[in-house]
XYZ file of C-alpha atoms in Angstrom:
639
model
C -15.587 33.743 40.086
C -17.050 31.739 37.302
C -18.402 28.418 38.331
C -18.019 25.974 35.298
C -20.372 23.037 34.667
C -19.324 19.805 36.337
C -19.093 17.722 33.256
C -15.470 16.583 33.590
C -14.450 18.232 30.208
C -14.292 21.935 31.145
C -10.805 22.232 32.414
C -9.363 23.976 29.431
C -12.671 25.979 28.533
C -11.348 29.336 29.748
C -7.917 29.201 27.976
C -8.045 30.696 24.418
C -7.497 27.969 21.318
C -3.944 27.807 20.359
C -3.459 28.526 16.563
C -1.365 26.587 13.899
C 1.017 29.702 13.514
C 1.724 29.490 17.234
C 2.718 25.996 16.906
C 4.775 26.836 13.846
C 6.578 29.447 15.939
C 7.340 26.991 18.511
C 8.733 24.778 15.850
C 11.066 27.487 14.712
C 12.627 27.747 17.979
C 13.337 23.842 18.115
C 14.910 24.015 14.862
C 16.970 27.139 15.822
C 18.381 25.218 18.860
C 19.346 22.258 16.531
C 21.297 24.683 13.890
C 18.476 25.042 11.322
C 16.973 28.439 10.361
C 13.286 27.986 8.958
C 10.203 29.908 9.378
C 6.324 29.289 8.913
C 5.410 26.534 6.454
C 9.061 26.017 6.025
C 9.632 25.097 9.532
C 6.813 22.420 9.203
C 8.275 21.142 6.007
C 11.428 20.261 8.069
C 9.685 18.112 10.157
C 7.750 16.312 7.468
C 8.578 12.922 5.951
C 8.792 12.302 2.115
C 7.142 8.820 1.270
C 6.750 7.000 -1.926
C 4.418 8.052 -4.656
C 4.985 11.648 -4.250
C 3.350 11.686 -0.818
C 4.480 13.630 2.390
C 3.735 12.831 6.059
C 3.368 16.033 7.892
C 4.303 16.528 11.856
C 0.621 17.864 12.402
C -2.836 17.517 10.892
C -5.704 19.615 11.891
C -9.044 20.640 10.624
C -7.456 22.923 8.139
C -6.274 19.984 6.103
C -9.845 18.912 5.583
C -11.059 22.332 4.312
C -13.558 22.453 7.035
C -12.289 25.524 8.724
C -12.871 27.864 6.041
C -15.979 29.535 7.965
C -13.330 30.534 10.632
C -14.635 28.227 13.209
C -12.107 27.495 15.996
C -11.942 24.918 18.657
C -14.426 22.292 19.215
C -16.695 23.995 16.442
C -13.662 23.426 14.015
C -13.224 19.989 14.849
C -16.845 19.122 14.943
C -17.155 20.742 11.183
C -14.176 18.752 10.226
C -15.362 15.530 11.243
C -18.784 16.136 9.869
C -16.902 17.081 6.418
C -15.011 13.739 6.840
C -17.876 11.917 7.117
C -19.812 13.537 4.035
C -16.896 12.635 2.048
C -16.217 9.054 3.091
C -19.906 8.351 3.392
C -20.893 5.623 5.939
C -20.111 1.964 6.263
C -22.115 -0.062 3.614
C -22.598 2.777 1.401
C -20.979 4.157 -1.538
C -18.110 5.300 -1.733
C -17.519 2.383 0.898
C -14.568 4.328 2.153
C -15.658 3.313 5.898
C -16.458 -0.472 4.906
C -18.274 -2.580 2.409
C -20.938 -3.510 5.137
C -23.080 -1.739 7.456
C -21.868 -3.426 10.346
C -18.395 -3.667 9.233
C -16.524 -6.565 11.380
C -18.292 -5.773 14.724
C -20.617 -8.729 14.721
C -18.015 -11.639 14.251
C -14.738 -9.899 13.719
C -12.784 -10.161 10.545
C -12.404 -13.757 8.698
C -9.253 -15.231 10.064
C -7.698 -17.023 6.887
C -4.984 -19.456 7.115
C -2.633 -20.320 4.241
C -1.899 -23.948 3.595
C 1.146 -24.465 1.272
C 2.220 -28.129 0.602
C 1.835 -30.932 -1.918
C 0.930 -33.655 0.278
C -3.043 -33.682 0.962
C -2.688 -35.806 4.133
C -0.450 -33.134 5.781
C -2.437 -30.343 4.388
C -5.556 -31.956 5.894
C -3.811 -32.363 9.312
C -2.745 -28.613 9.369
C -6.429 -27.356 8.100
C -8.226 -29.480 10.965
C -5.665 -27.983 13.566
C -6.217 -24.730 12.263
C -10.097 -24.856 12.196
C -10.158 -26.185 15.740
C -8.197 -23.216 17.257
C -9.428 -20.143 15.938
C -9.012 -20.095 12.065
C -12.201 -19.522 10.181
C -11.313 -20.019 6.553
C -8.671 -21.901 4.710
C -6.594 -20.808 1.779
C -5.123 -23.745 -0.244
C -2.494 -23.949 -2.552
C -3.651 -26.305 -5.459
C -2.106 -27.446 -8.817
C 1.712 -27.293 -9.772
C 2.879 -25.819 -6.582
C 0.357 -27.280 -4.091
C -1.736 -30.169 -3.569
C -3.319 -32.034 -6.721
C -6.678 -31.016 -7.829
C -7.934 -34.620 -7.213
C -6.268 -34.415 -3.960
C -8.736 -31.612 -2.747
C -11.243 -34.020 -1.137
C -8.583 -35.708 0.849
C -7.178 -32.230 2.008
C -10.542 -31.124 3.310
C -11.664 -34.394 4.780
C -13.582 -33.611 7.881
C -13.858 -29.907 7.277
C -17.321 -28.696 7.331
C -17.625 -26.845 3.930
C -20.705 -25.073 4.836
C -19.202 -23.502 7.824
C -15.605 -22.950 6.753
C -14.932 -20.961 3.450
C -12.388 -22.005 1.194
C -10.180 -19.976 -1.133
C -8.078 -21.328 -3.896
C -4.850 -20.420 -5.216
C -4.161 -22.794 -8.310
C -2.510 -20.509 -10.980
C -3.072 -21.974 -14.458
C -4.780 -24.937 -12.931
C -7.674 -22.574 -11.614
C -10.445 -24.285 -13.635
C -9.402 -27.706 -12.548
C -9.165 -26.754 -8.917
C -12.465 -24.819 -9.045
C -14.557 -27.559 -10.537
C -12.978 -30.041 -7.965
C -13.978 -28.116 -5.109
C -17.539 -27.355 -6.488
C -17.842 -30.947 -7.249
C -17.026 -31.506 -3.566
C -19.806 -29.180 -2.469
C -22.113 -31.200 -4.422
C -20.773 -34.535 -3.319
C -21.009 -33.628 0.339
C -24.653 -32.143 -0.395
C -23.573 -28.668 0.730
C -26.376 -26.330 -0.354
C -25.713 -23.525 -3.090
C -26.451 -20.826 -0.645
C -24.469 -22.342 2.002
C -21.230 -22.746 -0.011
C -18.823 -19.557 0.489
C -15.484 -19.829 -1.385
C -13.392 -17.914 -3.605
C -12.184 -19.993 -6.528
C -9.174 -17.922 -7.212
C -9.150 -17.483 -11.137
C -6.614 -14.821 -11.812
C -5.096 -15.012 -15.233
C -3.504 -11.528 -15.113
C -1.975 -12.284 -11.512
C -0.620 -15.207 -13.051
C 0.944 -13.713 -15.949
C 2.598 -10.978 -13.738
C 4.242 -13.866 -11.785
C 5.054 -16.431 -14.423
C 4.864 -14.517 -17.893
C 2.383 -17.128 -19.009
C -0.771 -15.704 -20.839
C -3.889 -17.190 -19.876
C -7.288 -16.677 -21.964
C -9.402 -14.538 -19.991
C -12.564 -15.956 -21.775
C -12.067 -19.167 -19.665
C -12.118 -17.408 -16.340
C -15.371 -15.440 -17.498
C -17.081 -18.653 -18.418
C -16.239 -20.012 -14.847
C -17.593 -16.825 -13.426
C -20.788 -17.109 -15.358
C -21.257 -20.789 -14.168
C -20.630 -19.764 -10.639
C -22.943 -16.694 -10.738
C -25.679 -18.734 -12.153
C -25.562 -21.756 -9.364
C -23.555 -20.760 -6.383
C -24.695 -17.200 -4.911
C -21.974 -16.693 -2.335
C -18.853 -18.053 -4.550
C -16.703 -15.523 -6.126
C -14.817 -17.050 -9.222
C -12.013 -14.419 -9.580
C -9.246 -12.959 -7.344
C -7.679 -9.742 -8.195
C -4.398 -10.397 -6.485
C -1.955 -7.172 -5.986
C 0.381 -9.448 -4.178
C 2.686 -9.968 -7.447
C 2.989 -6.203 -7.818
C 3.650 -5.596 -4.031
C 6.335 -8.402 -4.324
C 8.077 -6.977 -7.221
C 8.861 -3.872 -5.104
C 5.732 -1.620 -6.202
C 4.743 1.262 -3.785
C 1.037 1.259 -2.275
C -0.248 3.606 -4.955
C 1.066 1.287 -7.706
C -0.347 -1.730 -6.014
C -3.750 -0.060 -5.940
C -3.577 1.226 -9.516
C -2.597 -1.964 -10.839
C -5.144 -3.778 -8.875
C -8.010 -1.501 -10.353
C -6.639 -1.966 -13.956
C -6.832 -5.848 -13.094
C -10.421 -5.525 -11.913
C -11.313 -3.431 -14.807
C -10.044 -5.788 -17.285
C -11.901 -8.793 -15.377
C -15.287 -6.752 -15.602
C -14.675 -6.132 -19.586
C -14.106 -9.921 -20.073
C -17.064 -10.776 -17.582
C -19.380 -8.439 -19.724
C -18.151 -9.972 -23.022
C -19.091 -13.367 -21.383
C -22.498 -12.442 -20.868
C -22.600 -11.292 -17.205
C -24.160 -8.110 -16.170
C -22.226 -5.285 -14.285
C -23.820 -5.837 -10.875
C -23.147 -9.776 -11.424
C -19.714 -9.163 -12.631
C -18.863 -6.859 -9.804
C -20.035 -9.528 -7.400
C -17.461 -12.196 -8.663
C -14.509 -10.468 -7.882
C -12.475 -10.535 -4.465
C -9.480 -8.176 -4.046
C -6.110 -9.205 -2.266
C -3.715 -6.879 -0.992
C -0.478 -6.750 0.993
C -0.640 -5.408 4.810
C 2.874 -3.874 6.054
C 4.145 -2.804 9.464
C 3.628 0.521 8.122
C 0.328 0.668 10.010
C -1.200 4.031 8.740
C 0.019 3.315 5.071
C -2.118 -0.108 4.935
C -5.112 1.570 6.843
C -4.983 4.492 4.074
C -4.263 1.721 1.313
C -7.462 -0.418 2.219
C -9.753 2.352 2.568
C -8.539 4.151 -0.491
C -8.883 0.872 -2.363
C -12.488 0.724 -1.520
C -13.111 4.300 -2.513
C -11.400 3.795 -5.788
C -13.298 0.643 -6.663
C -16.595 2.319 -5.842
C -15.671 5.191 -8.525
C -15.000 2.321 -11.021
C -18.467 0.775 -10.228
C -20.040 4.116 -10.457
C -18.619 4.869 -13.923
C -19.884 1.427 -14.944
C -23.441 2.658 -13.726
C -23.705 0.090 -10.713
C -22.675 2.394 -7.514
C -24.417 0.589 -5.044
C -22.641 -2.766 -6.181
C -19.129 -1.246 -5.829
C -18.482 -2.641 -2.179
C -15.062 -4.271 -2.817
C -14.513 -7.637 -0.803
C -10.863 -7.214 0.583
C -8.426 -9.984 1.521
C -5.442 -8.338 3.285
C -2.243 -10.708 3.596
C 0.876 -9.713 5.876
C 3.720 -8.606 3.475
C 6.191 -11.223 2.458
C 8.427 -8.267 1.378
C 8.823 -7.164 4.949
C 9.436 -10.802 6.422
C 13.228 -11.427 7.214
C 15.144 -14.517 7.120
C 17.806 -13.693 9.876
C 16.253 -13.282 13.473
C 12.788 -14.133 11.934
C 11.255 -13.956 15.502
C 11.068 -10.170 14.826
C 8.404 -11.114 11.951
C 5.913 -11.812 14.867
C 6.072 -8.266 15.565
C 5.784 -7.139 11.931
C 2.978 -9.314 11.237
C 0.901 -8.278 14.511
C 1.288 -4.498 13.454
C 0.188 -5.436 9.938
C -2.616 -7.521 10.911
C -3.801 -4.707 13.487
C -3.480 -2.358 10.424
C -5.535 -4.431 8.089
C -8.333 -4.930 10.598
C -8.611 -1.031 11.517
C -8.421 -0.520 7.595
C -11.613 -2.838 7.221
C -10.352 -5.744 5.473
C -13.175 -8.410 5.260
C -10.384 -11.390 5.604
C -6.753 -11.317 7.068
C -4.039 -13.787 6.705
C -1.151 -13.518 8.843
C 1.889 -15.354 7.469
C 3.737 -17.423 9.779
C 7.143 -16.030 11.119
C 9.007 -18.690 9.426
C 7.187 -18.418 6.190
C 10.364 -17.439 4.301
C 12.548 -20.007 5.574
C 10.361 -23.008 4.082
C 7.149 -24.846 5.370
C 6.232 -23.349 8.655
C 5.881 -25.545 11.658
C 3.082 -26.078 14.026
C 4.224 -23.339 16.585
C 4.410 -20.591 13.614
C 0.990 -21.652 12.480
C -0.251 -21.209 15.910
C 1.152 -17.933 16.668
C -0.119 -16.573 13.317
C -3.772 -17.771 14.084
C -3.563 -16.352 17.495
C -2.488 -12.947 16.368
C -5.917 -12.518 15.049
C -7.332 -13.995 18.035
C -5.816 -11.701 20.453
C -6.621 -8.457 18.355
C -10.163 -9.531 18.238
C -11.102 -11.298 21.378
C -8.734 -9.412 23.669
C -7.952 -6.029 22.294
C -11.570 -5.801 20.769
C -10.061 -4.228 17.550
C -13.161 -5.107 15.523
C -15.783 -3.740 17.987
C -15.748 -0.289 16.487
C -16.577 0.130 12.481
C -13.748 1.999 10.746
C -11.853 3.141 13.962
C -9.605 5.444 12.058
C -12.181 7.234 10.315
C -12.200 11.089 11.099
C -8.532 11.097 12.042
C -7.240 14.034 10.118
C -4.052 12.065 9.132
C -5.593 8.864 7.930
C -8.355 10.758 5.987
C -5.810 12.992 4.417
C -3.627 10.057 3.463
C -6.372 8.244 1.957
C -7.365 11.182 -0.168
C -3.752 11.675 -1.310
C -2.844 7.961 -1.899
C -6.215 7.444 -3.716
C -5.177 10.390 -6.033
C -1.860 8.909 -6.783
C -3.174 5.428 -7.428
C -5.938 6.695 -9.752
C -3.196 8.711 -11.720
C -0.999 5.500 -12.128
C -4.122 3.716 -13.034
C -5.132 5.909 -15.759
C -1.418 5.545 -17.113
C -1.940 1.834 -17.479
C -5.364 2.337 -18.998
C -3.872 4.906 -21.739
C -1.387 2.035 -22.555
C -3.912 -0.146 -23.753
C -4.839 -1.943 -20.181
C -3.053 -4.121 -17.937
C -2.525 -7.036 -20.533
C -0.805 -4.641 -22.779
C 1.150 -2.906 -19.933
C 2.403 -6.044 -18.587
C 3.526 -7.400 -21.935
C 5.124 -4.086 -23.062
C 7.330 -4.151 -19.953
C 5.709 -0.573 -18.635
C 4.778 -2.370 -15.270
C 7.885 -4.057 -14.993
C 10.030 -0.995 -15.493
C 7.837 1.254 -13.371
C 7.967 -1.236 -10.425
C 11.998 -1.675 -11.018
C 12.224 2.095 -10.547
C 10.173 2.206 -7.499
C 12.213 -0.788 -5.830
C 15.597 0.740 -6.894
C 14.973 3.985 -4.945
C 13.714 2.016 -2.114
C 16.720 -0.226 -2.171
C 19.114 2.901 -1.724
C 17.180 3.724 1.338
C 17.603 0.295 2.712
C 21.267 0.157 1.771
C 21.758 3.218 3.720
C 19.564 2.133 6.464
C 17.139 5.303 5.975
C 14.886 2.500 6.193
C 15.889 0.223 9.084
C 15.368 -3.608 9.336
C 15.303 -4.474 12.922
C 17.492 -7.654 13.453
C 18.958 -7.318 10.081
C 20.548 -3.895 9.181
C 19.954 -2.739 12.851
C 20.662 -4.641 16.084
C 21.808 -7.860 14.203
C 22.671 -10.582 16.412
C 25.439 -12.822 14.657
C 25.732 -15.497 17.486
C 22.041 -16.418 16.926
C 21.522 -20.062 15.432
C 19.783 -20.214 12.164
C 16.172 -21.219 12.178
C 15.908 -24.211 9.723
C 12.458 -25.504 8.185
C 11.445 -28.145 5.715
C 11.893 -26.695 2.298
C 8.582 -25.336 0.884
C 7.360 -26.000 -2.941
C 9.008 -23.625 -5.089
C 6.630 -20.763 -6.174
C 5.906 -19.642 -9.880
C 8.699 -17.680 -11.736
C 9.272 -16.325 -15.238
C 7.543 -12.929 -14.773
C 8.131 -10.201 -12.449
C 10.591 -10.517 -9.762
C 10.086 -11.163 -6.121
C 11.912 -8.949 -3.778
C 12.870 -8.682 -0.192
C 13.961 -5.924 1.932
C 16.643 -7.832 3.700
C 18.041 -9.190 0.311
C 21.064 -7.176 0.138
C 22.092 -7.811 3.741
C 21.210 -11.456 3.530
C 23.804 -11.869 0.812
C 26.545 -10.366 2.901
C 25.602 -12.621 5.921
C 25.501 -15.542 3.397
C 29.226 -14.729 2.556
C 30.067 -14.670 6.252
C 28.186 -17.770 6.892
C 30.522 -19.411 4.245
C 33.637 -17.999 5.698
C 32.651 -19.382 9.213
C 32.088 -22.727 7.868
C 35.518 -22.629 5.857
C 37.662 -21.205 8.683
C 35.826 -21.701 11.967
C 35.452 -18.176 12.729
C 33.480 -15.064 11.110
C 35.784 -11.934 9.471
C 36.571 -9.589 12.411
C 36.999 -5.957 12.687
C 38.753 -4.149 15.563
C 36.891 -1.355 17.365
C 39.546 1.096 18.631
C 37.665 3.028 21.163
C 39.381 6.155 22.383
C 38.712 7.768 25.742
C 36.086 6.967 28.366
C 32.867 5.290 27.705
C 31.113 8.463 27.770
C 33.267 9.710 24.880
C 33.191 6.607 22.560
C 29.985 4.471 23.451
C 27.762 6.092 20.931
C 29.984 5.668 18.089
C 31.210 2.283 18.913
C 27.574 0.877 19.320
C 26.979 2.431 15.632
C 29.880 0.963 14.221
C 29.492 -2.591 15.833
C 25.869 -2.683 14.629
C 26.914 -1.456 11.090
C 29.653 -4.297 10.718
C 27.429 -7.008 12.160
C 24.854 -6.109 9.709
C 27.244 -7.505 7.024
C 28.049 -10.585 9.387
C 31.538 -8.975 10.389
C 32.374 -9.512 14.063
C 33.364 -6.534 16.007
C 36.029 -7.049 18.513
C 35.979 -4.494 21.214
C 38.391 -5.669 23.627
C 39.862 -3.754 25.599
C 37.112 -1.203 26.246
C 39.406 1.708 25.499
C 42.873 2.045 23.907
C 45.510 4.742 23.427
C 48.625 5.191 21.400
C 50.503 2.756 23.666
C 48.280 0.189 23.821
C 46.386 -0.123 20.321
C 49.135 -2.279 18.576
C 48.990 -4.950 20.967
C 45.409 -4.753 21.337
C 44.727 -5.215 17.471
C 47.175 -7.901 17.310
C 45.215 -9.937 19.832
C 41.807 -9.248 18.251
C 42.317 -11.328 15.194
C 41.052 -8.887 12.975
C 41.324 -9.179 9.268
C 43.158 -6.148 8.358
C 40.453 -3.618 9.302
C 40.032 -1.315 12.594
C 37.564 1.333 13.422
C 38.383 4.278 15.494
C 35.475 5.349 17.732
C 35.376 8.473 19.805
C 34.307 11.987 20.191
C 35.525 14.704 17.643
C 37.748 16.238 20.414
C 39.369 13.080 21.025
C 40.058 12.285 17.422
C 41.905 15.578 17.281
C 44.163 14.619 20.141
C 44.620 10.852 19.512
C 43.514 9.800 16.228
C 47.163 10.287 14.341
C 49.166 8.417 16.945
C 46.470 5.688 17.622
C 46.297 5.136 13.832
C 50.262 4.973 13.347
C 50.119 2.293 16.073
C 47.427 0.046 14.472
C 49.104 0.341 11.018
C 52.492 -0.746 12.626
C 50.500 -3.972 13.976
C 49.122 -4.899 10.419
C 45.923 -2.905 10.079
C 45.560 -2.269 6.432
C 42.476 -0.343 6.354
C 41.670 2.430 9.041
C 37.908 3.376 9.173
C 36.728 6.347 11.382
C 33.089 6.551 12.849
C 32.247 10.196 12.467
C 31.900 12.933 9.760
C 33.998 12.469 6.720
C 37.215 14.858 6.737
C 37.832 14.189 10.534
C 41.513 13.132 11.261
C 42.022 13.378 7.466
C 45.017 11.701 6.364
C 45.391 9.244 9.542
C 42.535 7.117 8.297
C 41.269 5.478 4.978
C 37.387 5.628 5.251
C 34.584 6.825 7.167
C 31.546 5.276 8.620
C 28.665 7.532 9.645
C 24.747 7.642 9.552
C 23.521 7.800 6.194
C 26.416 6.117 4.305
C 25.894 3.294 1.933
C 26.103 0.443 4.496
C 25.668 -2.194 1.777
C 28.470 -0.905 -0.488
C 30.870 -0.290 2.529
C 30.279 -3.737 3.843
C 30.486 -5.317 0.667
C 33.833 -3.599 -0.036
C 35.136 -4.618 3.255
C 34.308 -8.279 2.823
C 36.105 -8.017 -0.628
C 39.331 -6.816 0.964
C 39.257 -9.409 3.551
C 39.291 -12.041 1.119
C 35.719 -13.364 1.759
C 34.446 -15.243 -1.129
C 31.223 -13.642 -2.626
């Protein structure tokens, strides 16, 4: 008998390694049971998921995806070789190409910077919120200044009582960035903050402002501000490369990255023309990206962003100065206005992904951000999200915790390739300013959003609390209106916008009539036969603000007419059951429902079932938005 060493890790050492081909054969068997015939790579492809930007998420990632197994190594040797290859490609934290982080220590010493956004026009109220945030876990402030925020001359009042040598300040002032920046720098001087102690981002972003508003600003003015800042304030950055306008216009991850690169390159050119050297110019930029609830894509996006910017710095002759300073913001696009409490879960996942991805600063938008000015409770939850992940989950204790993951490394590489390709397209069009003004950017983002909108409409991309599991009885959350944001440039989209329009129609109908539009669920047979499809239909119609009436639990030809009449339904009924019971009862039940006044009959199931007895079908993958809009139209609900 062989005696294995007592190292606690040898339980499987005597078993042969499983191969990729063996796993594929097992997949073939599973697919065969579900009625699909596929073999080898085709079987694996059947379990793959298509993402935007031409990317594909495969069901299994192994050492072979890295190319580290070319020497025939298997098992632990192959895994070690793959990890070594990944480390070589990604480098080390704090060294080019900075995939693993811009600093050698990452965020392991003090965690990421918890940056709270302060929106509002009253400096006194902003000051109260700022002090509360700083006393309870926030480590830096992000202030909206100028036309849509506090006035520049109110900055001193808004920051009254704030220790400016301890709390970094980031400005978001749009076209008023120069006035706001000089007001902040003057405040530093007035309060005798030593230049080496001041840490701020002045937020000059002429191209980001143009993307949001269509208003063209002179890059030379931003370059002059950067030159002044670089000379006198060693830890203050003048320019922000804000990719949020492109994310909020419906852009994909690769498009967001590509346009951030194009913005950064345009600023480097302007700074060089303004007299700054390459290294000094690189030090004047901070990048802002969206973090979404797609955790792996967010992690890969931040890692890819650093890799891409390092390539730009290398091309400019300053590879060691290419560490990208990153500010991640939880995505406004993913936030919903209905059931906004679910936004807490979305922002938690997004914050986690931003931290794992290596963001230097993270802003968690409050769950009620899309409803108006966040209240104190929402702000508290937002800042505590980072605190829990840092202090209780210890997420920052490991530098680049996703590094070495076959999936994350591969996704990072593929995303970087797609982003670089789009960046080159923009550069060939004359650079970002020309691409914005020619409509190239708007057209590309609109195409991407149109494709995604189809997935949302068909619920291929579900929205919990909106397109899936909505709660019609929930009272709306009301907040004080927030200052209107800038408009005139790229549109701002939301995942929930199509469903929100349907729900607004239902709300108006409720106000006018005292009840929501109703549909009757005619469930046939026992609960085991109809529950799945009745639940599906109930969720579907509630997503459009249509109240499903499922009473009694089950009907037949004899009871359907009376049940429909008592439901108060607005001419609509849905048959819900198994295919077998449809064949037996659908025709008779449909006739009974029509005799009671039902003008349109739906069937929950495959199109063609009980053909001739029903008018339309609802099924997984149908265009829910089109169906619900049509139903509301036929019910006479005003649009």
